[in-house]
Amino acid sequence: MSLPTARFGRVITAMVTPFDDSGALDLDAAANLAAWLVDNGSDGLVLAGTTGESPVLSDSEEVALAKAVRAAVDVPLLLGTGSNDTNYAVEATRRAAGLGVDGVLVVSPYYNRPPQSGLDHYFRSVAAATDLPVLLYDVPTRTGRKVATATMLRLAHEVDNIVGLKDAAGNPAETARLMRDAPDDFELYSGDDALTLPLLAIGAVGAVSVASHWAGRQIGEMIAAFLRGDHGEAIRINGGLIESYEFAGSDDAPNPMPSKAILRVLGIKVGNCRAPLSFAPDWLEPRAREVLSALA
């Protein structure tokens, strides 16, 4: 049996955005981080996503970030271009075409909670603005609105360059219904590290991961084990990653605070988060050391 394709790779890291001590974008550090991630298990990268602190990046910073990382690594790059403003998302998606990225990751509109008809129009408008592949991103805990399965199926069947979904909806049973009825070449990526193994069981081809900042090789090994039919080994590896999944984000230390903390512990220059996420708790780096020790 042939393995499912994964046009952007099996392990795609939703990369943090490095800042210097003054809070300015650090392009040298971004290039170095991208190269380090690729050397440590990442098949592709997402830039300027939620983990990349997109809400606090300017348009010019996103352009500079994409260009710097493209020059540093030769792996698939996805640029986050979604917004709660359809016109803005369209312009950001048009701009992405000139940056050397391989696709765009488009989150559903957040906060304004549009109806399904509004979501349908939004995704079609964004996809029409580019020839690049479009990966939908459904994360209702952050956006306040679930993209209905019926809406996603219409888009998947009717819009040629909508090629897949990053699923962080937390409902594998519903996603199984989507995958049953989606086109054969529609690719599902886990958008929640803790649900990657369950989503592989219903057809996921890989993960857009946060924990892959420090556990990329292990996540890749888990996915490979599952896909070759060694489910016992996949379960074993997944069990060893549970502390990493739990560390990646919490109410007291939301994503991407923990990723930046653990990278600092590893000696990789990323700086702190920008406000309002800039106030990391004192216990975070000591806990990061414990998580890394548990992986060893």
Coordinates of C-alpha atoms in Angstrom, one line a residue:
M1 CA 0.0 0.0 0.0
S2 CA 1.4 3.4 -1.0
L3 CA 1.8 6.0 1.8
P4 CA -0.4 9.2 1.6
T5 CA 1.3 12.1 0.1
A6 CA 2.3 15.1 2.2
R7 CA 3.2 18.0 -0.1
F8 CA 4.5 20.2 2.7
G9 CA 6.3 17.3 4.6
R10 CA 5.3 15.1 7.5
V11 CA 6.6 17.4 10.3
I12 CA 5.9 21.0 9.8
T13 CA 7.0 23.3 12.6
A14 CA 4.9 26.4 13.3
M15 CA 8.1 28.4 13.9
V16 CA 8.4 31.0 16.6
T17 CA 9.6 34.5 15.5
P18 CA 12.8 35.5 17.1
F19 CA 13.2 39.0 18.6
D20 CA 16.3 40.7 20.0
D21 CA 16.7 42.1 23.5
S22 CA 14.9 45.3 22.4
G23 CA 11.9 43.4 21.0
A24 CA 12.9 44.1 17.3
L25 CA 12.6 41.3 14.7
D26 CA 15.9 39.4 14.6
L27 CA 16.3 38.1 11.0
D28 CA 19.7 36.5 11.6
A29 CA 18.3 34.6 14.5
A30 CA 15.3 33.6 12.4
A31 CA 17.5 32.2 9.6
N32 CA 19.6 30.3 12.2
L33 CA 16.5 28.9 13.9
A34 CA 15.0 27.7 10.6
A35 CA 18.2 25.9 9.7
W36 CA 18.4 24.3 13.1
L37 CA 14.8 23.1 12.9
V38 CA 15.4 21.6 9.5
D39 CA 18.6 19.8 10.9
N40 CA 16.5 18.5 13.8
G41 CA 13.5 16.9 12.2
S42 CA 11.4 19.6 10.5
D43 CA 10.4 18.8 6.9
G44 CA 8.7 22.2 6.5
L45 CA 8.0 25.4 8.4
V46 CA 5.1 27.8 9.0
L47 CA 6.0 31.4 9.3
A48 CA 3.9 34.2 10.8
G49 CA 1.4 31.9 12.3
T50 CA -0.1 32.1 15.7
T51 CA 3.0 30.5 17.2
G52 CA 5.0 33.1 15.2
E53 CA 3.1 35.9 17.0
S54 CA 1.5 37.1 13.8
P55 CA -0.9 39.5 15.7
V56 CA 2.1 41.6 16.7
L57 CA 4.1 41.5 13.4
S58 CA 3.8 44.3 10.9
D59 CA 3.4 43.6 7.2
S60 CA 6.9 44.7 6.5
E61 CA 8.3 42.4 9.2
E62 CA 6.4 39.4 7.8
V63 CA 7.8 40.1 4.3
A64 CA 11.4 40.4 5.7
L65 CA 10.9 37.2 7.8
A66 CA 9.7 35.2 4.8
K67 CA 12.6 36.4 2.7
A68 CA 15.2 35.7 5.3
V69 CA 14.0 32.2 6.0
R70 CA 13.6 31.4 2.3
A71 CA 17.2 32.3 1.8
A72 CA 18.3 30.1 4.7
V73 CA 16.5 26.8 4.0
D74 CA 15.3 24.7 1.1
V75 CA 12.2 23.1 2.6
P76 CA 8.5 23.8 2.0
L77 CA 7.4 27.1 3.6
L78 CA 3.9 28.2 4.5
L79 CA 3.1 31.8 5.3
G80 CA 0.2 32.6 7.6
T81 CA -2.0 35.1 5.7
G82 CA -5.4 34.7 7.5
S83 CA -7.2 37.6 9.2
N84 CA -10.6 38.6 10.6
D85 CA -10.7 41.1 7.7
T86 CA -11.3 39.4 4.3
N87 CA -9.8 42.3 2.3
Y88 CA -6.7 42.3 4.4
A89 CA -6.3 38.5 4.1
V90 CA -6.7 38.8 0.3
E91 CA -3.9 41.4 0.1
A92 CA -1.6 39.4 2.4
T93 CA -2.1 36.3 0.3
R94 CA -1.4 38.2 -2.9
R95 CA 1.8 39.6 -1.4
A96 CA 2.9 36.0 -0.4
A97 CA 3.3 35.0 -4.0
G98 CA 6.4 37.1 -4.4
L99 CA 8.2 35.8 -1.3
G100 CA 9.2 32.4 -2.4
V101 CA 6.9 30.5 -0.1
D102 CA 5.3 27.2 -1.2
G103 CA 1.8 27.8 0.2
V104 CA -0.3 29.9 2.5
L105 CA -1.9 28.9 5.8
V106 CA -5.3 30.6 6.2
V107 CA -6.9 30.7 9.6
S108 CA -10.6 31.3 9.8
P109 CA -11.6 34.8 10.9
Y110 CA -11.3 35.3 14.6
Y111 CA -13.4 37.3 17.1
N112 CA -16.1 38.5 14.7
R113 CA -17.5 35.0 14.4
P114 CA -19.0 35.1 10.9
P115 CA -21.7 32.7 9.8
Q116 CA -20.8 29.7 7.6
S117 CA -21.8 31.7 4.5
G118 CA -19.2 34.4 5.5
L119 CA -16.6 31.7 6.1
D120 CA -17.2 30.2 2.7
H121 CA -16.9 33.6 1.0
Y122 CA -13.8 34.4 3.0
F123 CA -11.9 31.3 2.0
R124 CA -13.0 31.5 -1.6
S125 CA -11.8 35.1 -1.8
V126 CA -8.4 34.3 -0.3
A127 CA -7.9 31.3 -2.6
A128 CA -8.9 33.3 -5.7
A129 CA -6.1 35.8 -4.8
T130 CA -3.3 33.3 -5.4
D131 CA -2.1 30.4 -7.4
L132 CA -0.3 29.0 -4.4
P133 CA -1.8 26.0 -2.5
V134 CA -4.0 27.0 0.4
L135 CA -4.1 25.1 3.6
L136 CA -7.2 25.9 5.7
Y137 CA -6.8 26.3 9.5
D138 CA -9.6 25.5 11.8
V139 CA -9.0 26.4 15.5
P140 CA -12.3 27.3 17.1
T141 CA -10.8 27.8 20.6
R142 CA -8.9 30.8 19.2
T143 CA -11.4 32.0 16.6
G144 CA -14.7 31.5 18.3
R145 CA -16.2 29.8 15.3
K146 CA -16.0 26.2 14.0
V147 CA -15.8 25.8 10.2
A148 CA -18.5 23.3 9.6
T149 CA -17.7 20.1 7.8
A150 CA -20.2 20.9 5.1
T151 CA -18.5 24.2 4.5
M152 CA -15.1 22.6 4.2
L153 CA -16.3 19.9 1.9
R154 CA -17.8 22.5 -0.5
L155 CA -14.5 24.4 -0.5
A156 CA -12.4 21.2 -0.9
H157 CA -14.5 20.0 -3.9
E158 CA -15.0 23.4 -5.6
V159 CA -11.8 25.4 -5.1
D160 CA -8.8 23.8 -6.9
N161 CA -6.1 25.3 -4.8
I162 CA -7.6 24.6 -1.4
V163 CA -5.5 21.5 -0.8
G164 CA -5.9 20.6 2.8
L165 CA -6.7 21.4 6.4
K166 CA -4.7 22.1 9.6
D167 CA -7.1 20.6 12.1
A168 CA -7.1 22.0 15.6
A169 CA -10.8 21.6 16.3
G170 CA -10.3 18.8 18.8
N171 CA -13.0 16.5 17.4
P172 CA -11.4 13.6 15.5
A173 CA -14.8 11.9 15.0
E174 CA -16.1 14.9 13.0
T175 CA -12.8 15.2 11.1
A176 CA -13.2 11.5 10.2
R177 CA -16.5 12.4 8.5
L178 CA -14.7 15.2 6.6
M179 CA -11.9 12.9 5.4
R180 CA -14.4 10.2 4.3
D181 CA -16.1 12.7 1.9
A182 CA -13.2 14.9 0.9
P183 CA -11.3 14.6 -2.4
D184 CA -8.7 11.8 -2.4
D185 CA -5.9 14.4 -2.7
F186 CA -7.1 16.6 0.2
E187 CA -4.4 16.5 2.9
L188 CA -5.1 16.5 6.6
Y189 CA -2.5 17.8 9.0
S190 CA -2.9 17.7 12.8
G191 CA -2.8 21.1 14.3
D192 CA -2.8 19.9 17.9
D193 CA 0.3 17.8 18.9
A194 CA -1.7 15.8 21.5
L195 CA -4.1 14.7 18.7
T196 CA -1.6 13.8 16.0
L197 CA -1.7 10.1 16.6
P198 CA -5.5 9.9 16.7
L199 CA -5.7 12.0 13.5
L200 CA -3.2 9.8 11.8
A201 CA -5.7 7.0 12.4
I202 CA -8.3 8.8 10.3
G203 CA -6.1 9.8 7.5
A204 CA -3.8 12.7 8.5
V205 CA -0.5 12.8 6.5
G206 CA 1.5 14.8 9.1
A207 CA 1.4 17.5 11.7
V208 CA 1.8 21.3 11.9
S209 CA 3.5 21.1 15.3
V210 CA 4.7 23.3 18.1
A211 CA 6.5 20.6 20.1
S212 CA 8.6 19.9 17.1
H213 CA 10.7 22.9 18.1
W214 CA 12.4 20.5 20.5
A215 CA 11.0 17.0 19.6
G216 CA 10.9 17.1 15.8
R217 CA 12.8 13.9 15.4
Q218 CA 10.6 12.0 17.9
I219 CA 7.4 13.3 16.2
G220 CA 8.8 12.3 12.8
E221 CA 9.6 8.8 14.1
M222 CA 6.1 8.4 15.6
I223 CA 4.5 9.4 12.3
A224 CA 6.8 7.1 10.3
A225 CA 6.1 4.2 12.7
F226 CA 2.3 4.6 12.3
L227 CA 2.5 4.9 8.5
R228 CA 4.5 1.7 8.2
G229 CA 2.0 -0.1 10.3
D230 CA 4.0 -0.3 13.5
H231 CA 1.3 1.0 15.7
G232 CA 2.7 -0.3 18.9
E233 CA 5.9 1.7 18.3
A234 CA 3.9 4.8 17.4
I235 CA 2.0 4.5 20.7
R236 CA 5.2 4.0 22.6
I237 CA 6.8 7.1 21.1
N238 CA 3.6 9.1 21.7
G239 CA 3.6 8.2 25.3
G240 CA 7.1 9.7 25.7
L241 CA 5.9 12.9 24.1
I242 CA 2.9 13.6 26.4
E243 CA 4.9 15.9 28.7
S244 CA 6.1 17.9 25.7
Y245 CA 2.5 18.2 24.4
E246 CA 1.4 19.5 27.8
F247 CA 4.3 21.9 28.1
A248 CA 3.7 23.5 24.7
G249 CA 0.9 25.7 26.0
S250 CA -1.3 26.4 29.1
D251 CA -3.3 29.1 30.6
D252 CA -0.3 30.2 32.7
A253 CA 2.1 30.0 29.9
P254 CA 0.3 30.3 26.5
N255 CA 1.9 29.2 23.2
P256 CA 4.5 30.4 22.1
M257 CA 6.0 31.3 25.5
P258 CA 7.0 27.7 26.3
S259 CA 8.7 27.1 22.9
K260 CA 10.8 30.2 23.3
A261 CA 11.7 29.2 26.8
I262 CA 12.8 25.7 25.8
L263 CA 14.8 27.1 22.8
R264 CA 16.6 29.5 25.1
V265 CA 17.5 26.6 27.4
L266 CA 18.9 24.8 24.3
G267 CA 21.0 27.9 23.6
I268 CA 19.1 29.0 20.5
K269 CA 18.6 32.7 20.3
V270 CA 14.9 33.6 20.0
G271 CA 14.4 36.3 22.7
N272 CA 11.1 36.7 24.5
C273 CA 7.6 37.2 23.2
R274 CA 6.2 40.6 22.5
A275 CA 3.5 42.1 24.6
P276 CA 1.0 41.0 25.7
L277 CA 2.7 37.6 25.8
S278 CA 6.0 39.0 27.1
F279 CA 5.6 38.2 30.8
A280 CA 6.9 34.6 31.1
P281 CA 6.6 33.0 34.5
D282 CA 9.7 32.3 36.5
W283 CA 9.1 28.5 36.5
L284 CA 9.0 28.2 32.8
E285 CA 12.7 27.6 31.9
P286 CA 13.3 25.2 34.9
R287 CA 10.2 23.2 33.7
A288 CA 11.7 23.3 30.1
R289 CA 14.8 21.6 31.4
E290 CA 12.7 18.9 33.0
V291 CA 10.8 18.3 29.7
L292 CA 14.0 18.1 27.8
S293 CA 15.4 15.6 30.3
A294 CA 12.3 13.4 30.0
L295 CA 13.0 13.2 26.2
A296 CA 16.6 12.1 26.6

